[in-house]
Amino acid sequence: MAELFTSTTIATIIASLILFLVPISCSSPFITDGSRDSPIPQSDIDLLEFPLNLEYLEAEFFLYGSMGRGLDNFAPNLTMGGPKPLGAKKANLDPYTRDVIKQFAWQEVGHLRFDIFSHLWHGI
């Protein structure tokens, strides 16, 4: 009988659950422009920050899992000096799965670039 969940699927589910349990500790300067006097209500800012934090988590998860290094190595301009993940390491994957996870990683980096730079251009 084949396994219902692979180790990658289980790790993705656990990482997603951790994200839901960790509170948002600070506001992104890309969304609030660094000030709390923003005309955008705090509740809307929180709604915009959640998916942005999720994109960061996904990018780090897939980058470390496939290549053993995170955003600090591949796109340091996106990390904005944030802390490095603790305990992240390269997964023991077969070549095909590693390639698929690497493609997920690059897709998430692209999502971050789009999210961050579209916020800058539109003044959100």
PDB file of C-alpha atoms in Angstrom:
ATOM      1  CA  MET A   1       0.000   0.000   0.000  1.00  0.00           C
ATOM      2  CA  ALA A   2       1.468   3.341  -1.071  1.00  0.00           C
ATOM      3  CA  GLU A   3       2.013   6.044   1.521  1.00  0.00           C
ATOM      4  CA  LEU A   4      -0.741   8.622   1.649  1.00  0.00           C
ATOM      5  CA  PHE A   5       1.603  11.508   2.488  1.00  0.00           C
ATOM      6  CA  THR A   6       5.219  11.907   1.453  1.00  0.00           C
ATOM      7  CA  SER A   7       7.758  13.466   3.804  1.00  0.00           C
ATOM      8  CA  THR A   8       7.708  16.640   1.690  1.00  0.00           C
ATOM      9  CA  THR A   9       3.925  16.897   2.003  1.00  0.00           C
ATOM     10  CA  ILE A  10       4.089  16.399   5.761  1.00  0.00           C
ATOM     11  CA  ALA A  11       6.843  19.013   6.074  1.00  0.00           C
ATOM     12  CA  THR A  12       4.799  21.488   4.028  1.00  0.00           C
ATOM     13  CA  ILE A  13       1.752  20.919   6.233  1.00  0.00           C
ATOM     14  CA  ILE A  14       3.805  21.376   9.412  1.00  0.00           C
ATOM     15  CA  ALA A  15       5.421  24.551   8.079  1.00  0.00           C
ATOM     16  CA  SER A  16       1.995  25.940   7.167  1.00  0.00           C
ATOM     17  CA  LEU A  17       0.646  25.175  10.637  1.00  0.00           C
ATOM     18  CA  ILE A  18       3.621  26.910  12.239  1.00  0.00           C
ATOM     19  CA  LEU A  19       2.903  29.989  10.165  1.00  0.00           C
ATOM     20  CA  PHE A  20      -0.669  30.093  11.461  1.00  0.00           C
ATOM     21  CA  LEU A  21       0.539  29.825  15.060  1.00  0.00           C
ATOM     22  CA  VAL A  22       3.244  32.487  14.854  1.00  0.00           C
ATOM     23  CA  PRO A  23       1.865  36.018  15.298  1.00  0.00           C
ATOM     24  CA  ILE A  24       2.889  38.782  12.959  1.00  0.00           C
ATOM     25  CA  SER A  25       5.457  40.689  14.965  1.00  0.00           C
ATOM     26  CA  CYS A  26       6.041  43.769  12.875  1.00  0.00           C
ATOM     27  CA  SER A  27       4.661  45.617   9.894  1.00  0.00           C
ATOM     28  CA  SER A  28       6.382  45.422   6.570  1.00  0.00           C
ATOM     29  CA  PRO A  29       7.920  48.753   5.503  1.00  0.00           C
ATOM     30  CA  PHE A  30       6.856  47.943   1.943  1.00  0.00           C
ATOM     31  CA  ILE A  31       3.214  47.941   2.933  1.00  0.00           C
ATOM     32  CA  THR A  32       3.112  50.722   5.540  1.00  0.00           C
ATOM     33  CA  ASP A  33       5.961  52.834   4.156  1.00  0.00           C
ATOM     34  CA  GLY A  34       7.543  52.635   7.595  1.00  0.00           C
ATOM     35  CA  SER A  35       4.921  54.679   9.442  1.00  0.00           C
ATOM     36  CA  ARG A  36       1.936  53.794  11.597  1.00  0.00           C
ATOM     37  CA  ASP A  37       0.186  56.983  10.392  1.00  0.00           C
ATOM     38  CA  SER A  38      -0.729  55.286   7.149  1.00  0.00           C
ATOM     39  CA  PRO A  39      -4.155  56.091   5.673  1.00  0.00           C
ATOM     40  CA  ILE A  40      -4.628  52.334   5.268  1.00  0.00           C
ATOM     41  CA  PRO A  41      -6.452  50.777   8.268  1.00  0.00           C
ATOM     42  CA  GLN A  42      -4.329  48.410  10.383  1.00  0.00           C
ATOM     43  CA  SER A  43      -6.734  45.547   9.686  1.00  0.00           C
ATOM     44  CA  ASP A  44      -6.103  45.929   5.937  1.00  0.00           C
ATOM     45  CA  ILE A  45      -2.348  46.068   6.503  1.00  0.00           C
ATOM     46  CA  ASP A  46      -2.561  42.831   8.500  1.00  0.00           C
ATOM     47  CA  LEU A  47      -4.494  41.202   5.662  1.00  0.00           C
ATOM     48  CA  LEU A  48      -1.771  42.234   3.209  1.00  0.00           C
ATOM     49  CA  GLU A  49       1.101  41.125   5.449  1.00  0.00           C
ATOM     50  CA  PHE A  50      -0.167  37.592   6.029  1.00  0.00           C
ATOM     51  CA  PRO A  51       0.210  36.404   2.413  1.00  0.00           C
ATOM     52  CA  LEU A  52       3.554  38.218   2.171  1.00  0.00           C
ATOM     53  CA  ASN A  53       4.813  36.343   5.247  1.00  0.00           C
ATOM     54  CA  LEU A  54       3.498  33.117   3.724  1.00  0.00           C
ATOM     55  CA  GLU A  55       5.484  33.782   0.539  1.00  0.00           C
ATOM     56  CA  TYR A  56       8.653  34.292   2.631  1.00  0.00           C
ATOM     57  CA  LEU A  57       8.037  31.029   4.490  1.00  0.00           C
ATOM     58  CA  GLU A  58       7.421  29.099   1.273  1.00  0.00           C
ATOM     59  CA  ALA A  59      10.487  30.568  -0.455  1.00  0.00           C
ATOM     60  CA  GLU A  60      12.794  29.734   2.468  1.00  0.00           C
ATOM     61  CA  PHE A  61      11.270  26.272   2.876  1.00  0.00           C
ATOM     62  CA  PHE A  62      11.708  25.281  -0.762  1.00  0.00           C
ATOM     63  CA  LEU A  63      15.122  26.953  -1.205  1.00  0.00           C
ATOM     64  CA  TYR A  64      16.602  25.241   1.828  1.00  0.00           C
ATOM     65  CA  GLY A  65      14.926  21.937   1.012  1.00  0.00           C
ATOM     66  CA  SER A  66      16.231  21.806  -2.555  1.00  0.00           C
ATOM     67  CA  MET A  67      19.571  23.656  -2.395  1.00  0.00           C
ATOM     68  CA  GLY A  68      20.498  23.975   1.278  1.00  0.00           C
ATOM     69  CA  ARG A  69      20.609  27.792   1.159  1.00  0.00           C
ATOM     70  CA  GLY A  70      17.942  30.445   1.557  1.00  0.00           C
ATOM     71  CA  LEU A  71      16.969  33.898   0.363  1.00  0.00           C
ATOM     72  CA  ASP A  72      20.085  35.434   1.931  1.00  0.00           C
ATOM     73  CA  ASN A  73      22.149  33.659  -0.733  1.00  0.00           C
ATOM     74  CA  PHE A  74      19.863  33.874  -3.749  1.00  0.00           C
ATOM     75  CA  ALA A  75      17.985  37.173  -3.298  1.00  0.00           C
ATOM     76  CA  PRO A  76      19.463  39.182  -0.400  1.00  0.00           C
ATOM     77  CA  ASN A  77      17.582  42.296  -1.515  1.00  0.00           C
ATOM     78  CA  LEU A  78      14.327  40.533  -0.592  1.00  0.00           C
ATOM     79  CA  THR A  79      15.296  39.629   2.979  1.00  0.00           C
ATOM     80  CA  MET A  80      15.660  43.223   4.168  1.00  0.00           C
ATOM     81  CA  GLY A  81      18.143  42.130   6.848  1.00  0.00           C
ATOM     82  CA  GLY A  82      15.744  39.760   8.577  1.00  0.00           C
ATOM     83  CA  PRO A  83      16.938  36.840  10.693  1.00  0.00           C
ATOM     84  CA  LYS A  84      18.089  33.617   9.060  1.00  0.00           C
ATOM     85  CA  PRO A  85      15.948  30.494   9.534  1.00  0.00           C
ATOM     86  CA  LEU A  86      17.071  28.204  12.349  1.00  0.00           C
ATOM     87  CA  GLY A  87      17.590  24.517  11.713  1.00  0.00           C
ATOM     88  CA  ALA A  88      16.950  24.667   7.961  1.00  0.00           C
ATOM     89  CA  LYS A  89      18.923  22.183   5.889  1.00  0.00           C
ATOM     90  CA  LYS A  90      18.942  20.500   2.510  1.00  0.00           C
ATOM     91  CA  ALA A  91      16.491  17.614   2.231  1.00  0.00           C
ATOM     92  CA  ASN A  92      17.558  14.131   1.186  1.00  0.00           C
ATOM     93  CA  LEU A  93      15.604  13.981  -2.081  1.00  0.00           C
ATOM     94  CA  ASP A  94      15.974  12.037  -5.302  1.00  0.00           C
ATOM     95  CA  PRO A  95      17.095  14.145  -8.319  1.00  0.00           C
ATOM     96  CA  TYR A  96      13.631  14.420  -9.862  1.00  0.00           C
ATOM     97  CA  THR A  97      11.954  15.553  -6.628  1.00  0.00           C
ATOM     98  CA  ARG A  98      14.831  17.962  -5.905  1.00  0.00           C
ATOM     99  CA  ASP A  99      14.316  19.545  -9.342  1.00  0.00           C
ATOM    100  CA  VAL A 100      10.573  19.948  -8.751  1.00  0.00           C
ATOM    101  CA  ILE A 101      11.154  21.506  -5.313  1.00  0.00           C
ATOM    102  CA  LYS A 102      13.791  23.814  -6.827  1.00  0.00           C
ATOM    103  CA  GLN A 103      11.225  24.988  -9.385  1.00  0.00           C
ATOM    104  CA  PHE A 104       8.785  25.679  -6.530  1.00  0.00           C
ATOM    105  CA  ALA A 105      11.544  27.682  -4.820  1.00  0.00           C
ATOM    106  CA  TRP A 106      12.182  29.890  -7.857  1.00  0.00           C
ATOM    107  CA  GLN A 107       8.449  30.384  -8.283  1.00  0.00           C
ATOM    108  CA  GLU A 108       8.184  31.624  -4.688  1.00  0.00           C
ATOM    109  CA  VAL A 109      11.133  33.993  -5.196  1.00  0.00           C
ATOM    110  CA  GLY A 110       9.280  35.368  -8.206  1.00  0.00           C
ATOM    111  CA  HIS A 111       6.136  35.814  -6.113  1.00  0.00           C
ATOM    112  CA  LEU A 112       8.115  37.772  -3.520  1.00  0.00           C
ATOM    113  CA  ARG A 113       9.693  40.000  -6.141  1.00  0.00           C
ATOM    114  CA  PHE A 114       6.309  40.721  -7.658  1.00  0.00           C
ATOM    115  CA  ASP A 115       4.630  41.359  -4.297  1.00  0.00           C
ATOM    116  CA  ILE A 116       7.338  43.639  -2.957  1.00  0.00           C
ATOM    117  CA  PHE A 117       7.967  45.652  -6.094  1.00  0.00           C
ATOM    118  CA  SER A 118       4.282  46.013  -6.973  1.00  0.00           C
ATOM    119  CA  HIS A 119       3.704  47.462  -3.482  1.00  0.00           C
ATOM    120  CA  LEU A 120       6.546  49.931  -4.043  1.00  0.00           C
ATOM    121  CA  TRP A 121       5.266  51.021  -7.438  1.00  0.00           C
ATOM    122  CA  HIS A 122       1.657  51.417  -6.353  1.00  0.00           C
ATOM    123  CA  GLY A 123       2.457  53.159  -3.058  1.00  0.00           C
ATOM    124  CA  ILE A 124       0.646  50.656  -0.861  1.00  0.00           C
TER     125      ILE A 124
END
